[in-house]
């Protein structure tokens, strides 16, 4: 049995009789740890009092109070005041409901790692998003989505981790090898600014890393480099912009990245895309101007990778499907290298040492595949990815080469996985207490870059109108110093709490939180909160809504719809396609508004939950939608414009032009409530066309999530952080 393991965010070390949480270690009596370990071995199951007594105190007469004291000690150390980790089952026993990750013993090896990985695209929508109108020609989006100002800087939590990598099956036609286990001996932070860093890659000689640094106050970013030996940082780009993706040329002399900007009107899309180049050696001496290599005003671009100093491969979005494009700089010409007719491309990587492309795709059958391509785009193999139990079957994967071992690697949050060329997946045992993305390997195989990300938000409640204030008082929801005025936080934690919604015909507020280690649905009232769902480790939730009677909720967990009842029971909706976003549930008509990827195309649909038949409303990118019996259906596109269905075509609501934002909107009866770009909370009565500004809010109000008779619920951003960290391989 492993002597070290994780219970949620708590690291248990039996060899030292310690439990560590956020670098704070506490010594725990061995018997109490033995109780915890037996519960962990049976996590999710009820362990009876007799089973625990016989296991921990064999052949010893003890009273039940002895066991109760051990449970109390554990709850105190784990901060489990609401008994959400160790749950009591009256007259039965106890169960451990938090996720458990065991740390296996590993042997050091001198063998190496190699290559890089990709920034993870926003859980499916950007990777397979629908575009507006596009042309069939042009060259060359990895949009920087979800980036919001940081109010509180975070301190890096150091962690020594062990990493086990087991044998992957060798492909019959492609290179592949069996490798012994690997282990890492340290983890360190490479960036520690007040801003956010992402898309980090090593230079070909390993002497530098290049990364993007997002400046929170300006909502823009620059490209930076860091010398791995001296730790000296250098700004590379002369001007701030909206940049994403970065790749070194094989010589290490050049960089390629994507620049995104607002399109001139009229334009079929909100954002335009440029493929940019930069002289890396000159930029190390002083910030240098970037050079435009190719421009796209009708299509989207993302993830450029150099093949050699004259050729780049990039993903380009045509209408609703991504294609792999080969671009020649000297000829200023692009050609399609790879595309699929029965699905959509998700990501790709290139191994120079093997002259291979690895392309992940999602087929029209809803399954995921890994395609291996030759340098000319010829498909050498195409295999379905065999998802393990720890990975939802709808989870998108963005694998990158570990060329030293002829395999790939990808992240799914707090977990890392290895992927063979024939589609087999093995979990890498890295018990992290924070989310990571974009693994990227050093050329010598002795270290690994990751992007550590952390997000702290609260569900907050406030009056829908400004309370009576003294003359001259600012009518803001929150003061400029971010001190609460008329705002109440529903249930504070230091992690992500969001998507609060009022219970119909009740006093509860449902919200989503990852405080237990993965996304779960929680319920709060005036005095307490409790976990309502028990989804497995590595769960992600994109959408929750109440039934109209308030007795159950519809949850989009891991891309599947589940009806969750207040007694903890649940019923899965057997819809065969992945659900990207759940907008709303109409329990009376048993239908749901959602975004799903069907036959490789991401669509906004209305789904009949009884028959599983669906109606496609739009194949354009829809970012939010709501419906009521009085106002009908209203949805907002990527340009933040409001639409309603018409007799022959969708009709834009002209009165709400310039009133949309990424803070969403809510419909109650015949009234639409929203937040505009200048942070005004407004209402619009569909029946009378009356538009009213209700109050001003602070820009750290992140998302409007629900509206009651006289109150609103919203997500309140507390802090956000992304930084580059490095795992070092044991010799």
XYZ file of C-alpha atoms in Angstrom:
731
model
C 0.000 0.000 0.000
C 1.155 3.540 -0.772
C 2.330 5.471 2.266
C 1.384 8.820 0.714
C -1.876 9.898 -0.855
C -4.171 12.870 -1.411
C -7.637 13.461 0.021
C -8.903 16.370 -2.043
C -6.356 19.147 -1.427
C -4.862 17.445 1.666
C -1.593 15.491 1.358
C -1.413 12.517 3.747
C 2.050 11.184 4.589
C 1.816 8.018 6.719
C 5.594 7.786 7.015
C 5.628 11.074 8.954
C 2.154 10.875 10.540
C 1.318 14.197 8.874
C -1.429 15.848 6.854
C -0.328 18.871 4.831
C -2.651 21.525 3.454
C -1.215 24.485 1.521
C 2.255 23.993 3.016
C 0.875 23.775 6.582
C 1.658 20.361 8.099
C -0.041 18.920 11.161
C 0.947 15.793 13.067
C -1.919 13.341 13.450
C -2.135 10.316 15.796
C -1.331 7.077 13.933
C -4.677 5.491 14.823
C -6.575 8.468 13.405
C -4.505 8.213 10.221
C -5.262 4.499 10.068
C -8.976 5.334 10.205
C -8.565 7.858 7.400
C -6.550 5.412 5.296
C -9.158 2.648 5.630
C -11.868 5.131 4.627
C -9.696 6.229 1.686
C -9.276 2.625 0.561
C -13.078 2.436 0.453
C -13.824 6.040 -0.532
C -17.380 6.679 -1.619
C -18.608 3.640 0.332
C -20.084 3.379 3.823
C -17.641 1.676 6.197
C -19.365 0.318 9.291
C -18.274 1.034 12.865
C -17.355 -2.635 13.344
C -15.229 -2.693 10.188
C -13.247 0.329 11.346
C -12.807 -0.981 14.892
C -11.669 -4.408 13.668
C -9.249 -2.874 11.154
C -7.649 -0.176 13.314
C -7.936 -1.791 16.786
C -7.770 -5.545 16.063
C -8.002 -7.866 19.057
C -8.500 -4.838 21.306
C -11.558 -3.865 23.327
C -12.306 -0.168 22.780
C -15.444 1.916 23.162
C -17.206 3.614 20.204
C -16.072 6.926 21.673
C -12.497 6.021 20.707
C -13.486 5.888 17.046
C -15.531 9.079 17.360
C -12.507 10.916 18.812
C -10.378 9.835 15.853
C -13.057 11.053 13.435
C -13.228 14.392 15.287
C -9.429 14.747 15.114
C -9.464 14.086 11.371
C -12.278 16.536 10.705
C -10.447 19.244 12.631
C -7.217 18.754 10.665
C -9.092 18.544 7.348
C -11.196 21.624 8.126
C -14.288 19.477 7.660
C -16.700 21.449 9.820
C -19.656 20.703 7.524
C -18.815 16.965 7.343
C -18.521 17.153 3.573
C -15.285 15.116 3.512
C -16.002 12.487 6.179
C -19.731 11.887 6.218
C -21.609 10.280 9.112
C -24.260 7.689 8.265
C -26.517 7.322 11.282
C -26.470 3.844 12.859
C -24.213 2.627 10.021
C -20.744 4.153 9.921
C -18.711 6.695 7.960
C -17.769 7.371 4.352
C -15.016 9.439 2.753
C -16.650 11.474 -0.023
C -13.642 13.475 -1.231
C -11.506 12.363 -4.168
C -8.513 10.160 -3.323
C -5.269 10.006 -5.326
C -2.652 7.411 -4.310
C 1.022 8.152 -4.770
C 2.839 5.041 -5.925
C 6.467 4.246 -5.181
C 8.653 4.998 -8.204
C 12.224 4.229 -9.111
C 14.489 6.930 -10.562
C 15.632 6.648 -14.142
C 18.157 8.527 -16.241
C 16.018 8.360 -19.364
C 14.791 11.620 -20.818
C 11.651 13.507 -21.739
C 11.165 15.820 -24.686
C 9.008 18.377 -26.423
C 6.114 20.680 -25.692
C 2.358 20.817 -25.202
C -0.430 23.121 -26.030
C -2.470 25.659 -24.085
C -5.787 23.957 -23.441
C -8.620 25.510 -25.421
C -11.681 26.575 -23.424
C -13.409 23.270 -22.754
C -14.495 22.455 -26.259
C -16.268 25.520 -27.590
C -13.217 27.290 -29.016
C -11.650 24.065 -30.232
C -14.692 23.090 -32.256
C -16.483 26.412 -32.351
C -18.542 27.537 -35.276
C -17.405 30.562 -37.148
C -19.387 33.186 -38.934
C -19.041 33.351 -42.711
C -15.595 32.368 -43.938
C -13.786 32.243 -47.239
C -12.237 29.185 -48.819
C -8.880 30.908 -49.218
C -6.581 32.878 -46.958
C -4.176 31.849 -44.354
C -4.132 31.474 -40.981
C -7.470 31.614 -33.391
C -6.455 30.569 -30.266
C -8.519 33.299 -28.647
C -7.429 34.277 -25.173
C -10.739 33.537 -23.500
C -11.800 33.915 -19.952
C -9.008 36.340 -19.009
C -10.196 38.694 -16.274
C -8.466 41.198 -14.012
C -6.684 39.877 -10.949
C -7.379 41.669 -7.686
C -5.317 39.568 -5.313
C -1.878 38.181 -6.141
C -1.249 34.581 -5.127
C 1.745 32.958 -3.547
C 3.119 29.891 -5.283
C 2.588 26.652 -3.404
C 5.735 24.560 -3.713
C 5.335 20.842 -4.109
C 7.644 17.895 -4.571
C 5.900 15.282 -6.696
C 6.536 11.784 -7.880
C 5.537 10.817 -11.391
C 4.992 7.263 -12.538
C 4.746 6.447 -16.182
C 3.911 2.864 -17.082
C 4.318 0.941 -20.289
C 2.226 1.924 -23.309
C 1.422 -0.513 -26.064
C 3.708 -0.242 -29.040
C 2.187 0.512 -32.453
C 2.858 -2.138 -35.109
C 3.610 0.370 -37.890
C 4.891 3.424 -36.037
C 7.802 3.922 -33.661
C 7.008 3.198 -30.034
C 8.825 1.944 -26.997
C 8.283 0.581 -23.541
C 9.731 2.818 -20.863
C 10.407 2.295 -17.172
C 8.824 4.570 -14.632
C 9.952 8.149 -14.258
C 10.081 10.316 -11.189
C 10.328 14.039 -10.579
C 12.114 15.430 -7.558
C 11.139 19.105 -7.453
C 8.687 21.701 -8.627
C 9.544 25.398 -8.829
C 7.920 28.588 -10.008
C 9.519 30.248 -13.033
C 7.311 33.342 -13.047
C 6.002 35.250 -10.030
C 4.486 38.507 -11.254
C 1.154 40.125 -10.468
C 0.098 39.373 -14.033
C -0.836 36.107 -15.757
C 1.592 34.007 -17.786
C 0.640 31.322 -20.295
C 1.766 29.445 -23.444
C 5.276 28.683 -22.180
C 7.745 26.738 -24.371
C 11.474 26.007 -24.216
C 13.836 27.281 -26.881
C 15.459 24.512 -28.982
C 18.711 24.837 -26.992
C 16.823 24.888 -23.688
C 18.498 28.123 -22.561
C 15.297 30.178 -22.586
C 11.576 29.850 -22.212
C 9.191 32.075 -24.166
C 5.774 32.905 -22.756
C 2.942 35.421 -22.886
C 2.402 37.817 -19.960
C -1.078 39.299 -19.688
C -1.120 42.774 -18.090
C -4.241 42.851 -15.944
C -4.682 46.614 -15.799
C -4.498 46.949 -19.589
C -6.227 43.699 -20.581
C -3.456 43.037 -23.118
C -0.279 41.013 -23.225
C 3.337 40.957 -24.375
C 5.666 38.159 -25.359
C 8.499 37.564 -22.851
C 11.568 35.376 -22.517
C 13.363 34.057 -19.431
C 16.902 32.765 -19.246
C 16.669 29.406 -17.457
C 20.187 29.754 -15.990
C 20.324 33.413 -14.926
C 16.531 33.825 -14.394
C 16.734 37.133 -16.273
C 13.469 38.146 -17.930
C 13.262 40.090 -21.200
C 10.231 41.633 -22.877
C 10.346 40.646 -26.544
C 7.479 42.438 -28.269
C 7.633 46.164 -28.774
C 3.889 46.776 -28.454
C 1.150 45.376 -26.254
C -1.500 43.370 -28.061
C -3.798 40.384 -27.846
C -1.382 37.560 -28.554
C -1.638 33.784 -28.219
C 0.333 30.676 -29.094
C 4.103 30.699 -29.523
C 6.569 28.494 -31.383
C 10.342 28.584 -31.915
C 11.814 27.890 -35.300
C 14.161 24.851 -35.260
C 17.203 27.180 -35.317
C 15.838 29.120 -32.342
C 16.251 32.414 -34.203
C 12.564 33.127 -34.865
C 9.250 33.060 -33.059
C 5.747 32.696 -34.490
C 2.541 33.627 -32.701
C -1.033 34.791 -33.353
C -2.188 38.401 -32.974
C -5.914 39.051 -32.597
C -7.661 42.392 -33.056
C -11.130 43.909 -33.550
C -12.240 43.655 -37.159
C -13.247 46.757 -39.066
C -16.945 46.953 -39.839
C -18.639 45.511 -41.739
C -17.161 42.128 -40.994
C -18.635 38.646 -40.648
C -16.703 38.121 -37.417
C -15.801 40.182 -34.356
C -12.103 39.305 -34.280
C -9.504 39.160 -37.023
C -6.285 37.138 -36.886
C -2.695 37.692 -37.981
C 0.155 35.217 -38.123
C 3.130 37.133 -36.737
C 6.892 36.567 -36.712
C 9.644 37.944 -34.446
C 13.432 37.925 -34.577
C 14.181 36.265 -31.226
C 17.905 37.129 -31.067
C 17.334 40.810 -31.739
C 14.402 40.924 -29.316
C 16.659 39.590 -26.542
C 18.723 42.771 -26.896
C 15.714 45.100 -26.910
C 11.948 44.760 -27.586
C 11.460 44.356 -31.311
C 8.602 45.004 -33.724
C 6.774 41.909 -34.894
C 6.375 41.149 -38.589
C 3.071 40.319 -40.281
C 3.353 37.061 -42.198
C -0.304 36.363 -43.054
C -3.658 37.993 -42.319
C -7.157 36.514 -41.843
C -10.302 38.631 -41.704
C -12.881 35.943 -42.466
C -11.468 32.924 -40.666
C -9.829 32.116 -37.336
C -6.282 30.920 -36.608
C -4.546 29.175 -33.727
C -1.471 27.212 -32.688
C 1.305 27.892 -35.210
C 4.239 25.435 -35.250
C 7.417 25.808 -37.274
C 8.489 22.928 -39.510
C 11.684 24.651 -40.614
C 12.797 28.263 -40.895
C 10.547 28.849 -43.927
C 7.443 26.711 -43.273
C 4.764 26.886 -40.600
C 1.735 24.686 -39.914
C -1.280 26.297 -38.258
C -4.943 25.477 -37.565
C -7.467 27.517 -39.529
C -11.254 27.593 -39.133
C -13.321 27.442 -42.320
C -17.031 27.879 -41.646
C -17.557 25.278 -38.899
C -14.533 23.029 -39.343
C -10.853 23.341 -38.490
C -8.215 22.403 -41.015
C -4.472 21.921 -40.770
C -2.800 24.471 -43.039
C 0.755 24.485 -44.360
C 2.074 28.019 -44.945
C 5.221 28.859 -46.894
C 6.754 32.199 -45.869
C 8.925 32.664 -48.942
C 6.087 31.845 -51.335
C 3.411 33.538 -49.194
C 1.181 30.599 -50.004
C -0.968 28.233 -47.955
C -2.298 24.754 -48.707
C -4.511 22.338 -46.786
C -2.345 19.680 -45.179
C -5.100 17.724 -43.406
C -8.852 17.849 -42.819
C -11.619 15.416 -41.897
C -15.071 15.204 -43.447
C -16.658 13.113 -40.706
C -15.704 15.194 -37.672
C -13.521 18.102 -36.611
C -9.896 18.681 -35.708
C -9.193 19.542 -32.070
C -5.416 20.017 -31.877
C -2.117 18.962 -33.382
C 1.594 18.733 -32.653
C 4.723 18.024 -34.691
C 7.771 15.942 -33.803
C 10.794 17.068 -35.775
C 12.869 14.061 -34.674
C 10.246 11.637 -35.998
C 8.858 13.800 -38.848
C 5.382 13.037 -37.533
C 2.212 15.004 -36.909
C -0.166 13.939 -34.129
C -3.712 15.242 -34.678
C -6.562 14.757 -32.219
C -10.037 14.746 -33.746
C -13.629 14.256 -32.696
C -15.640 12.175 -35.154
C -19.266 12.514 -36.105
C -19.820 9.445 -33.921
C -18.840 11.557 -30.890
C -15.688 9.519 -30.290
C -12.154 10.909 -30.117
C -9.295 9.780 -32.325
C -5.551 10.259 -32.584
C -4.279 10.459 -36.165
C -0.580 10.120 -36.996
C 0.463 11.878 -40.199
C 3.588 11.872 -42.298
C 5.321 15.129 -43.176
C 3.286 15.408 -46.404
C -0.019 14.941 -44.537
C -0.466 11.261 -45.396
C -2.468 9.494 -42.669
C -0.296 6.687 -41.283
C -2.752 5.566 -38.626
C -6.042 6.609 -37.059
C -7.055 5.090 -33.712
C -9.852 5.745 -31.270
C -8.584 7.115 -27.956
C -9.340 4.561 -25.242
C -10.499 6.687 -22.313
C -9.778 5.347 -18.799
C -12.327 5.609 -15.970
C -10.687 8.800 -14.629
C -11.430 10.636 -17.878
C -14.909 11.579 -19.053
C -15.647 10.189 -22.516
C -16.496 13.700 -23.729
C -13.359 15.356 -22.329
C -11.400 17.001 -25.126
C -7.720 16.114 -25.188
C -4.890 18.229 -26.595
C -1.849 15.920 -26.653
C 1.774 16.914 -27.317
C 4.774 14.797 -28.239
C 7.141 13.243 -25.758
C 9.443 12.415 -28.648
C 12.050 10.708 -26.488
C 9.540 7.969 -25.813
C 7.473 8.017 -29.007
C 4.305 8.928 -27.185
C 2.150 11.917 -26.258
C 1.036 13.626 -23.050
C -1.936 15.789 -22.097
C -3.546 17.409 -19.058
C -7.144 17.283 -17.841
C -6.824 19.694 -14.915
C -5.159 18.170 -11.856
C -4.320 14.973 -13.741
C -1.777 14.164 -16.451
C -2.091 11.328 -18.960
C 0.176 9.589 -21.450
C -1.234 8.645 -24.853
C 0.266 6.053 -27.185
C 0.140 6.411 -30.959
C -2.492 3.662 -31.127
C -4.838 5.437 -28.698
C -4.110 3.793 -25.351
C -4.162 6.123 -22.335
C -2.252 5.705 -19.086
C -2.639 7.933 -16.065
C 0.513 9.646 -14.785
C 0.555 9.681 -11.011
C 1.145 13.359 -10.241
C -0.909 14.326 -7.146
C -1.155 18.078 -7.691
C -3.153 20.398 -5.456
C -3.778 22.906 -8.253
C -4.959 22.834 -11.839
C -2.396 22.686 -14.627
C -2.459 22.869 -18.383
C -0.162 22.860 -21.393
C 2.670 20.415 -20.547
C 5.816 21.362 -22.482
C 9.066 19.393 -22.340
C 12.685 20.556 -22.260
C 14.691 19.353 -25.301
C 17.005 17.350 -23.039
C 14.046 15.595 -21.446
C 15.001 16.512 -17.876
C 12.269 19.007 -17.053
C 8.686 19.836 -17.876
C 6.874 23.176 -18.056
C 3.284 23.509 -16.866
C 0.909 26.434 -16.586
C -0.438 26.554 -13.040
C -3.821 28.252 -12.830
C -5.917 29.320 -9.878
C -9.238 31.155 -9.754
C -11.074 32.504 -6.708
C -14.637 33.733 -7.123
C -17.648 33.991 -4.823
C -21.379 33.741 -5.341
C -22.771 37.064 -4.138
C -26.229 38.524 -3.659
C -27.407 42.145 -3.692
C -30.566 44.244 -4.092
C -31.610 44.751 -7.671
C -31.768 48.512 -7.163
C -29.480 50.901 -5.327
C -30.476 51.357 -1.686
C -31.296 54.865 -0.561
C -27.984 56.667 -0.070
C -26.813 60.056 1.080
C -26.765 62.806 -1.557
C -23.719 62.508 -3.774
C -22.995 58.893 -2.843
C -21.806 56.709 -5.722
C -24.520 54.246 -6.827
C -22.090 51.373 -7.216
C -22.619 47.817 -6.139
C -19.103 47.705 -4.720
C -16.869 50.609 -3.864
C -13.643 51.300 -5.735
C -11.741 49.754 -2.851
C -13.682 46.507 -3.379
C -15.235 46.797 0.088
C -18.726 45.358 0.282
C -21.561 47.845 0.604
C -24.901 46.152 -0.084
C -23.414 42.835 -1.206
C -23.509 39.563 0.741
C -21.326 36.579 -0.174
C -23.368 33.385 -0.118
C -20.640 31.015 1.081
C -16.998 32.096 0.980
C -14.160 29.779 -0.035
C -10.711 30.446 -1.502
C -11.536 28.551 -4.693
C -13.954 28.934 -7.573
C -17.613 29.305 -6.567
C -19.937 30.415 -9.335
C -23.224 30.081 -11.225
C -25.521 30.727 -8.260
C -29.253 30.298 -8.943
C -32.289 30.780 -6.706
C -34.421 27.720 -5.905
C -37.988 28.156 -7.184
C -40.500 27.834 -4.353
C -37.710 27.556 -1.803
C -34.932 29.295 0.104
C -31.898 27.465 -1.283
C -29.241 28.764 -3.635
C -27.527 26.203 -5.857
C -23.999 26.924 -7.067
C -20.947 25.162 -8.499
C -17.723 24.892 -6.479
C -14.434 23.011 -6.814
C -13.607 23.330 -3.086
C -13.788 19.538 -2.670
C -11.202 18.890 -5.387
C -13.427 18.826 -8.450
C -16.567 20.606 -9.627
C -19.633 19.717 -7.552
C -23.077 21.243 -7.059
C -23.527 22.826 -3.618
C -26.634 24.111 -1.845
C -26.658 27.074 0.528
C -29.281 28.623 2.761
C -29.094 31.414 5.311
C -27.139 29.346 7.834
C -25.166 26.622 6.088
C -24.056 24.982 2.849
C -23.710 21.358 1.789
C -22.503 19.367 -1.180
C -25.453 18.135 -3.223
C -23.633 16.076 -5.871
C -20.981 13.372 -5.739
C -19.569 13.334 -9.238
C -16.248 11.495 -9.725
C -12.739 12.917 -9.542
C -11.777 15.195 -12.447
C -15.362 16.374 -13.034
C -16.073 19.658 -14.788
C -19.520 21.298 -14.760
C -20.735 23.675 -17.467
C -24.284 24.620 -16.563
C -26.882 24.007 -13.835
C -30.576 24.919 -13.711
C -33.465 24.214 -11.331
C -36.715 22.487 -12.194
C -39.678 24.821 -11.950
C -40.919 23.091 -8.787
C -37.472 23.392 -7.143
C -37.233 19.655 -6.415
C -34.331 18.814 -8.734
C -31.650 20.285 -10.978
C -30.341 19.532 -14.453
C -26.535 19.480 -14.466
C -24.105 19.375 -17.373
C -21.305 17.322 -15.787
C -18.484 15.997 -17.945
C -20.416 16.787 -21.102
C -23.454 14.708 -20.083
C -26.806 15.842 -18.694
C -27.798 14.501 -15.268
C -30.965 15.234 -13.304
C -29.907 15.689 -9.686
C -32.514 15.361 -6.931
C -32.332 16.944 -3.498
C -32.010 13.552 -1.816
C -28.772 12.940 -3.734
C -30.191 10.506 -6.266
C -29.692 11.208 -9.939
C -30.863 10.215 -13.403
C -28.688 10.513 -16.486
C -30.100 11.783 -19.780
C -28.933 9.392 -22.494
C -28.120 12.050 -25.104
C -25.386 10.617 -27.317
C -23.621 13.886 -28.165
C -21.345 15.950 -25.893
C -22.961 18.972 -24.227
C -20.636 21.963 -24.261
C -22.866 24.442 -22.372
C -26.242 24.035 -20.686
C -28.033 27.386 -20.781
C -31.475 26.603 -19.389
C -33.864 23.805 -18.452
C -37.618 24.046 -19.062
C -38.875 21.234 -16.828
C -42.519 21.914 -17.675
C -41.959 21.160 -21.361
C -39.057 18.793 -20.557
C -36.644 20.608 -22.873
C -33.230 22.237 -22.557
C -31.339 25.000 -24.366
C -27.741 23.985 -24.905
C -24.686 23.942 -27.132
C -23.615 20.539 -28.400
C -21.204 19.174 -30.981
C -23.195 17.043 -33.414
C -21.581 15.352 -36.404
C -18.459 17.420 -35.811
C -20.290 20.770 -35.837
C -20.928 22.810 -32.687
C -24.591 23.872 -32.647
C -27.028 25.815 -30.485
C -30.020 23.498 -30.059
C -33.224 22.913 -28.096
C -33.307 19.310 -26.867
C -36.443 17.331 -26.012
C -35.291 15.404 -22.941
C -38.016 12.764 -23.309
C -37.524 11.829 -26.960
C -33.890 13.082 -27.266
C -34.877 14.789 -30.504
C -33.362 18.215 -31.049
C -33.959 21.327 -33.106
C -30.968 23.289 -34.361
C -31.502 26.992 -33.689
C -28.138 28.274 -34.928
C -24.784 26.942 -36.107
C -23.121 30.269 -35.309
C -21.326 30.694 -32.012
C -23.913 31.503 -29.321
C -22.489 32.520 -25.962
C -25.695 32.679 -23.903
C -29.439 32.007 -24.229
C -32.563 32.225 -22.063
C -36.269 31.628 -22.627
C -39.524 32.456 -20.850
C -43.174 31.949 -21.710
C -43.724 35.728 -21.890
C -40.553 36.904 -23.643
C -39.885 33.843 -25.774
C -36.363 32.799 -26.761
C -33.511 35.341 -26.610
C -29.890 34.493 -27.400
C -26.613 36.412 -27.702
C -23.954 35.809 -30.350
C -20.174 36.258 -30.236
C -20.596 39.946 -31.098
C -22.726 40.401 -27.920
C -25.824 41.062 -30.002
C -29.294 39.973 -28.825
C -31.498 37.905 -31.154
C -34.988 36.431 -31.242
C -36.374 33.869 -33.707
C -38.460 35.338 -36.536
C -40.895 33.955 -39.061
C -38.272 33.585 -41.797
C -34.998 34.419 -40.041
C -33.649 35.442 -36.660
C -34.327 39.069 -35.718
C -31.856 41.278 -33.835
C -33.222 43.294 -30.868
C -32.097 46.751 -31.985
C -32.938 48.394 -28.643
C -30.201 46.288 -26.993
C -27.441 47.159 -29.438
C -24.290 47.960 -27.399
C -25.920 46.581 -24.215
C -24.477 43.069 -24.408
C -21.305 41.805 -22.723
C -19.652 38.583 -21.638
C -21.389 38.968 -18.246
C -24.461 37.171 -19.668
C -28.136 38.053 -19.114
C -31.201 36.641 -17.326
C -34.882 36.617 -18.346
C -37.644 36.796 -15.740
C -41.188 36.770 -17.152
C -41.169 39.389 -19.929
C -38.076 41.312 -18.708
C -34.448 40.838 -19.788
C -31.736 41.805 -17.264
C -28.140 42.312 -18.338
C -24.846 44.091 -17.729
C -23.297 46.227 -20.448
C -19.689 47.074 -21.274
C -19.717 50.137 -18.993
C -20.841 48.010 -16.028
C -24.452 49.136 -15.834
C -27.130 46.703 -14.683
C -30.137 47.263 -16.946
C -33.608 45.863 -17.663
C -35.574 45.667 -20.910
C -39.294 44.876 -21.000
C -39.962 42.916 -24.198
C -43.693 43.699 -24.153
C -43.356 47.487 -23.723
C -39.794 48.022 -25.105
C -38.995 49.990 -21.925
C -35.241 50.135 -21.222
C -34.029 51.104 -17.716
C -30.584 51.414 -16.151
C -30.999 50.002 -12.645
C -27.596 50.679 -11.132
C -23.847 50.766 -11.707
C -21.668 47.847 -10.697
C -17.950 47.254 -10.266
C -15.975 45.511 -12.987
C -15.107 42.657 -10.629
C -18.722 41.517 -10.865
C -17.926 38.748 -13.283
C -21.219 37.211 -14.386
C -24.903 37.866 -13.762
C -26.365 34.453 -12.906
C -29.934 34.952 -11.598
C -32.568 37.543 -10.794
C -35.264 37.266 -8.114
C -38.129 39.542 -7.181
C -35.835 42.156 -5.637
C -32.376 40.576 -5.609
C -29.705 39.508 -8.062
C -27.097 36.759 -7.909
C -23.722 37.189 -9.548
C -20.185 35.819 -9.605
C -17.753 38.103 -7.796
C -14.126 37.809 -8.895
C -11.700 37.803 -5.957
C -8.443 36.672 -7.543
C -7.067 34.937 -10.589
C -3.606 33.678 -11.399
C -1.651 31.865 -14.076
C 2.064 31.234 -13.830
C 4.748 29.038 -15.333
C 6.085 26.207 -13.176
C 8.728 23.597 -13.889
C 8.970 19.970 -12.816
C 12.516 18.603 -12.681
C 13.210 14.960 -13.474
C 15.141 12.862 -10.961
C 18.507 11.618 -12.191
